[in-house]
Short mmCIF file of C-alpha atoms and ligand atoms in Angstrom, two decimals:
data_model
loop_
_atom_site.label_atom_id
_atom_site.label_comp_id
_atom_site.label_asym_id
_atom_site.label_seq_id
_atom_site.Cartn_x
_atom_site.Cartn_y
_atom_site.Cartn_z
CA MET F 1 197.65 163.02 -1.46
CA ARG F 2 199.11 160.99 -4.19
CA THR F 3 198.42 161.90 -7.77
CA LYS F 4 196.21 159.69 -9.71
CA ILE F 5 198.03 158.38 -12.80
CA ILE F 6 196.08 156.73 -15.67
CA ALA F 7 198.35 155.20 -18.37
CA GLY F 8 197.12 153.64 -21.62
CA ASN F 9 199.20 150.69 -22.83
CA TRP F 10 198.27 150.53 -26.54
CA LYS F 11 200.27 147.27 -26.88
CA MET F 12 200.66 146.38 -30.54
CA ASN F 13 197.82 148.45 -31.81
CA ASN F 14 197.39 151.48 -34.05
CA ASP F 15 199.12 152.52 -37.18
CA ILE F 16 199.85 156.24 -37.84
CA SER F 17 196.45 157.19 -39.06
CA GLN F 18 194.76 155.27 -36.03
CA THR F 19 197.35 157.01 -33.75
CA THR F 20 196.26 160.41 -35.16
CA ASP F 21 192.53 159.70 -34.69
CA LEU F 22 192.86 158.34 -31.15
CA ILE F 23 195.16 161.15 -29.89
CA ASN F 24 192.96 163.76 -31.48
CA GLY F 25 189.93 162.29 -29.83
CA ILE F 26 191.51 162.25 -26.39
CA LYS F 27 192.92 165.70 -26.86
CA SER F 28 189.66 167.25 -27.92
CA ALA F 29 187.82 166.19 -24.76
CA ILE F 30 190.45 165.84 -21.87
CA LYS F 31 189.67 168.09 -18.96
CA PRO F 32 192.59 169.91 -17.24
CA SER F 33 193.17 168.37 -13.89
CA SER F 34 195.66 169.07 -11.11
CA SER F 35 195.24 165.71 -9.49
CA THR F 36 195.37 163.43 -12.44
CA ILE F 37 197.99 162.58 -14.95
CA ALA F 38 197.13 160.90 -18.28
CA ILE F 39 199.79 158.98 -20.28
CA VAL F 40 199.69 157.40 -23.64
CA CYS F 41 202.02 154.53 -24.42
CA PRO F 42 201.83 153.84 -28.15
CA PRO F 43 204.04 151.42 -30.10
CA TYR F 44 207.47 152.74 -31.02
CA THR F 45 206.37 153.49 -34.61
CA SER F 46 203.74 155.87 -33.29
CA LEU F 47 205.79 157.68 -30.61
CA MET F 48 206.86 160.67 -32.84
CA THR F 49 203.39 161.11 -34.22
CA ALA F 50 201.92 161.04 -30.70
CA GLN F 51 204.51 163.36 -29.38
CA GLN F 52 203.74 165.98 -31.95
CA LEU F 53 200.01 165.76 -31.44
CA ILE F 54 200.16 165.93 -27.58
CA LYS F 55 202.42 169.04 -27.71
CA GLY F 56 200.80 171.75 -25.51
CA THR F 57 198.34 169.49 -23.83
CA SER F 58 198.66 167.84 -20.39
CA ILE F 59 198.98 164.39 -21.98
CA LYS F 60 202.32 162.58 -21.27
CA LEU F 61 204.12 160.16 -23.53
CA GLY F 62 205.38 156.69 -22.50
CA ALA F 63 206.89 153.65 -24.22
CA GLN F 64 206.15 150.05 -23.59
CA ASP F 65 209.65 148.71 -23.16
CA VAL F 66 213.44 149.65 -23.45
CA SER F 67 216.67 148.08 -24.19
CA LEU F 68 219.27 147.53 -21.38
CA PHE F 69 221.86 148.96 -23.76
CA ASP F 70 222.24 152.62 -25.01
CA SER F 71 223.37 151.84 -28.65
CA GLY F 72 225.09 149.06 -30.69
CA ALA F 73 224.39 145.77 -32.30
CA TYR F 74 221.06 144.91 -30.65
CA THR F 75 218.79 144.32 -33.77
CA GLY F 76 215.21 145.32 -33.12
CA GLU F 77 215.74 147.04 -29.76
CA ILE F 78 215.11 150.65 -28.87
CA SER F 79 217.36 152.44 -26.38
CA LEU F 80 216.56 154.96 -23.57
CA PRO F 81 218.32 157.91 -25.34
CA MET F 82 216.13 157.18 -28.43
CA LEU F 83 212.99 157.19 -26.19
CA LYS F 84 214.13 160.38 -24.60
CA SER F 85 214.82 162.01 -27.87
CA VAL F 86 211.20 161.49 -28.95
CA GLY F 87 209.82 162.96 -25.74
CA CYS F 88 208.97 159.97 -23.58
CA GLU F 89 208.84 160.69 -19.93
CA TYR F 90 207.57 157.11 -18.80
CA VAL F 91 208.48 153.58 -19.81
CA ILE F 92 206.63 150.46 -18.91
CA VAL F 93 208.99 147.70 -17.86
CA GLY F 94 208.35 144.05 -17.08
CA HIS F 95 204.76 143.92 -18.42
CA SER F 96 203.58 140.26 -18.07
CA GLU F 97 203.43 139.83 -21.82
CA ARG F 98 207.21 140.63 -21.88
CA ARG F 99 207.66 138.12 -18.92
CA GLN F 100 205.64 135.52 -20.87
CA TYR F 101 206.67 135.98 -24.51
CA HIS F 102 210.22 137.44 -24.01
CA ALA F 103 211.33 135.58 -20.94
CA GLU F 104 212.02 138.76 -18.93
CA THR F 105 212.84 137.91 -15.31
CA ASN F 106 212.66 140.05 -12.12
CA GLU F 107 216.38 140.65 -12.63
CA ILE F 108 216.15 142.00 -16.21
CA ILE F 109 213.12 144.04 -15.15
CA ASN F 110 215.11 145.45 -12.25
CA GLN F 111 217.89 146.42 -14.65
CA LYS F 112 215.51 148.00 -17.02
CA ALA F 113 214.03 150.09 -14.14
CA LYS F 114 217.49 151.16 -13.10
CA LYS F 115 218.28 152.05 -16.79
CA VAL F 116 215.06 154.26 -17.13
CA LEU F 117 215.70 156.02 -13.77
CA SER F 118 219.33 156.66 -14.80
CA GLY F 119 218.02 158.70 -17.65
CA GLY F 120 215.62 160.66 -15.52
CA LEU F 121 212.56 159.03 -16.77
CA VAL F 122 209.85 157.20 -14.78
CA PRO F 123 209.60 153.45 -14.89
CA ILE F 124 206.15 151.81 -14.71
CA ILE F 125 207.24 148.64 -13.18
CA CYS F 126 204.74 145.73 -13.63
CA VAL F 127 204.15 142.87 -11.17
CA GLY F 128 201.35 140.38 -10.88
CA GLU F 129 200.50 136.65 -10.23
CA THR F 130 199.17 134.17 -12.71
CA LEU F 131 195.75 132.39 -12.13
CA GLU F 132 197.61 129.23 -11.23
CA GLU F 133 199.52 131.06 -8.53
CA ARG F 134 196.25 132.64 -7.27
CA GLU F 135 194.61 129.37 -7.10
CA LYS F 136 197.51 127.77 -5.25
CA ASN F 137 197.21 130.62 -2.71
CA ILE F 138 200.67 131.84 -3.18
CA THR F 139 199.76 135.37 -4.38
CA SER F 140 201.37 137.09 -1.55
CA GLN F 141 204.64 135.12 -1.79
CA ILE F 142 204.76 135.71 -5.65
CA LEU F 143 204.21 139.46 -5.11
CA THR F 144 206.81 139.73 -2.35
CA THR F 145 209.43 138.01 -4.54
CA GLN F 146 208.56 140.16 -7.51
CA VAL F 147 208.52 143.46 -5.71
CA LYS F 148 211.87 142.65 -3.86
CA GLY F 149 213.48 141.50 -7.15
CA VAL F 150 212.33 144.42 -9.34
CA LEU F 151 213.26 147.02 -6.72
CA ALA F 152 216.62 145.46 -5.82
CA GLY F 153 219.28 148.06 -5.36
CA LEU F 154 216.99 150.97 -5.94
CA SER F 155 217.41 153.89 -3.57
CA ALA F 156 214.41 155.21 -1.58
CA SER F 157 214.35 158.35 -3.80
CA GLU F 158 214.39 156.16 -7.00
CA VAL F 159 211.40 154.07 -5.52
CA GLU F 160 209.44 157.21 -4.77
CA LYS F 161 209.91 158.45 -8.38
CA SER F 162 208.81 155.01 -9.81
CA ILE F 163 205.35 153.71 -10.45
CA ILE F 164 204.53 150.22 -9.66
CA ALA F 165 201.73 148.52 -11.64
CA TYR F 166 199.85 145.51 -10.06
CA GLU F 167 198.55 143.65 -13.01
CA PRO F 168 197.17 140.16 -12.04
CA VAL F 169 197.84 138.17 -15.29
CA TRP F 170 194.51 136.31 -15.08
CA ALA F 171 192.69 139.79 -15.33
CA ILE F 172 194.67 140.97 -18.49
CA GLY F 173 192.55 141.04 -21.64
CA THR F 174 190.06 138.54 -19.96
CA GLY F 175 187.32 140.82 -19.01
CA LYS F 176 187.89 139.33 -15.40
CA THR F 177 188.84 142.25 -13.24
CA ALA F 178 189.99 141.71 -9.84
CA THR F 179 187.27 142.84 -7.31
CA LYS F 180 188.10 146.13 -5.53
CA GLU F 181 188.76 144.09 -2.42
CA GLN F 182 191.15 141.71 -4.19
CA ALA F 183 193.07 144.56 -5.71
CA GLU F 184 193.18 146.67 -2.64
CA GLU F 185 194.45 143.66 -0.55
CA VAL F 186 197.47 143.29 -2.86
CA HIS F 187 198.10 147.03 -3.20
CA LEU F 188 198.22 147.23 0.59
CA LEU F 189 200.56 144.23 0.66
CA ILE F 190 202.96 146.01 -1.85
CA ARG F 191 202.94 149.26 0.05
CA THR F 192 203.55 147.45 3.43
CA LEU F 193 206.48 145.68 1.87
CA ILE F 194 207.78 148.93 0.51
CA SER F 195 207.38 150.39 4.06
CA GLN F 196 209.39 147.46 5.41
CA LEU F 197 212.11 147.60 2.71
CA TYR F 198 212.44 151.46 2.79
CA SER F 199 210.30 153.51 5.15
CA SER F 200 206.72 154.48 5.65
CA THR F 201 207.55 157.91 3.85
CA THR F 202 208.62 156.12 0.80
CA ALA F 203 205.58 153.75 0.99
CA GLU F 204 203.27 156.76 1.22
CA LYS F 205 204.77 158.44 -1.86
CA VAL F 206 204.97 155.53 -4.24
CA ILE F 207 202.18 155.34 -6.83
CA ILE F 208 200.76 151.90 -7.27
CA GLN F 209 198.52 151.42 -10.33
CA TYR F 210 196.05 148.65 -10.91
CA GLY F 211 195.78 146.98 -14.42
CA GLY F 212 193.72 144.24 -15.76
CA SER F 213 190.35 144.76 -17.55
CA VAL F 214 189.91 148.33 -16.24
CA LYS F 215 186.80 149.73 -17.89
CA PRO F 216 184.73 152.78 -17.52
CA ASP F 217 182.22 150.86 -15.50
CA ASN F 218 184.62 149.47 -12.87
CA ALA F 219 187.22 152.26 -12.93
CA LYS F 220 185.61 154.45 -10.20
CA GLU F 221 185.26 151.64 -7.58
CA LEU F 222 188.86 150.50 -8.18
CA LEU F 223 190.26 153.99 -8.05
CA SER F 224 188.45 155.02 -4.87
CA GLN F 225 190.34 152.30 -2.87
CA PRO F 226 192.90 153.90 -0.53
CA ASN F 227 195.96 152.18 -1.92
CA ILE F 228 194.99 152.22 -5.67
CA ASP F 229 196.68 155.37 -7.22
CA GLY F 230 195.85 154.87 -10.86
CA ALA F 231 195.25 152.47 -13.65
CA LEU F 232 197.36 150.74 -16.45
CA VAL F 233 194.69 150.33 -19.08
CA GLY F 234 194.84 147.95 -22.17
CA GLY F 235 191.83 147.38 -24.35
CA ALA F 236 189.77 150.33 -22.98
CA CYS F 237 192.41 152.89 -23.77
CA LEU F 238 192.11 152.17 -27.62
CA LYS F 239 188.87 154.26 -27.77
CA ALA F 240 189.15 157.83 -26.78
CA ASP F 241 185.70 157.90 -25.05
CA SER F 242 186.44 154.84 -22.81
CA PHE F 243 190.03 156.18 -22.02
CA LEU F 244 188.52 159.59 -21.13
CA ALA F 245 185.91 157.97 -18.89
CA ILE F 246 188.52 156.12 -16.96
CA ILE F 247 190.65 159.38 -16.65
CA ASN F 248 187.47 161.18 -15.43
CA ALA F 249 186.77 158.38 -12.94
CA ALA F 250 190.09 159.23 -11.25
P1 LIG W 301 193.43 145.00 -20.43
O1 LIG W 301 193.01 146.40 -19.83
O2 LIG W 301 193.11 144.91 -21.82
O3 LIG W 301 193.06 143.99 -19.56
O4 LIG W 301 195.09 145.07 -20.33
C1 LIG W 301 195.65 145.48 -19.11
C2 LIG W 301 197.18 145.64 -19.35
O5 LIG W 301 197.87 144.69 -19.63
C3 LIG W 301 197.70 146.99 -19.34
O6 LIG W 301 199.13 146.83 -19.42
#
């Protein structure tokens, strides 16, 4: 059985005092679980605070992006060694907001995933179609191109260590969740593709999260689908009670 992994992508939210309140809220009520992993991905400025607060708990730390370079003249960027030094174990790469606002391509995302794996951390690699693409009935082509592109050159063992997050762009921050059938269909497509590109063993091991308006009231039905192994949560991870309810639904 695959572990369920629930990650909270805080995006550009929470200063230090809000970070402290939110982590304390999660920490005070999280139940120990051997089958679920909870990850918080605060903005860079809150990583250190979050890391200190989660010490001794089961909560894991992730970052929202990483530079392709380890150090040097890259103003505004944060490197993998820096993320490691603050205690990050996971890094989101290729979020659709990075694709949209920072022109990140499958190729760049692939390089970032390789960078994260080279440092022994786990990339949460995002894929997903836009509304226009879904309406044109090209969801499966888009997902196939994205998955092949972001995984290019990764070994089977690297893919097995990675997390893939299917986030339909039209469901992000819109309140419009994919139905459990729509999400399961794409998750199965991704797993089948990985089985063809690698092997059924690799496909069975890889964690595929769903993201896009996951809330306490839809988490259970999404997470009970056979190919949905967790959630990448945006808005609902900013309140301790709703994030905890999603963790408990897993
Ligand atoms: P929402 O849960 O706010 O739709 O955001 C999803 C997301 O983009 C997580 O990375």
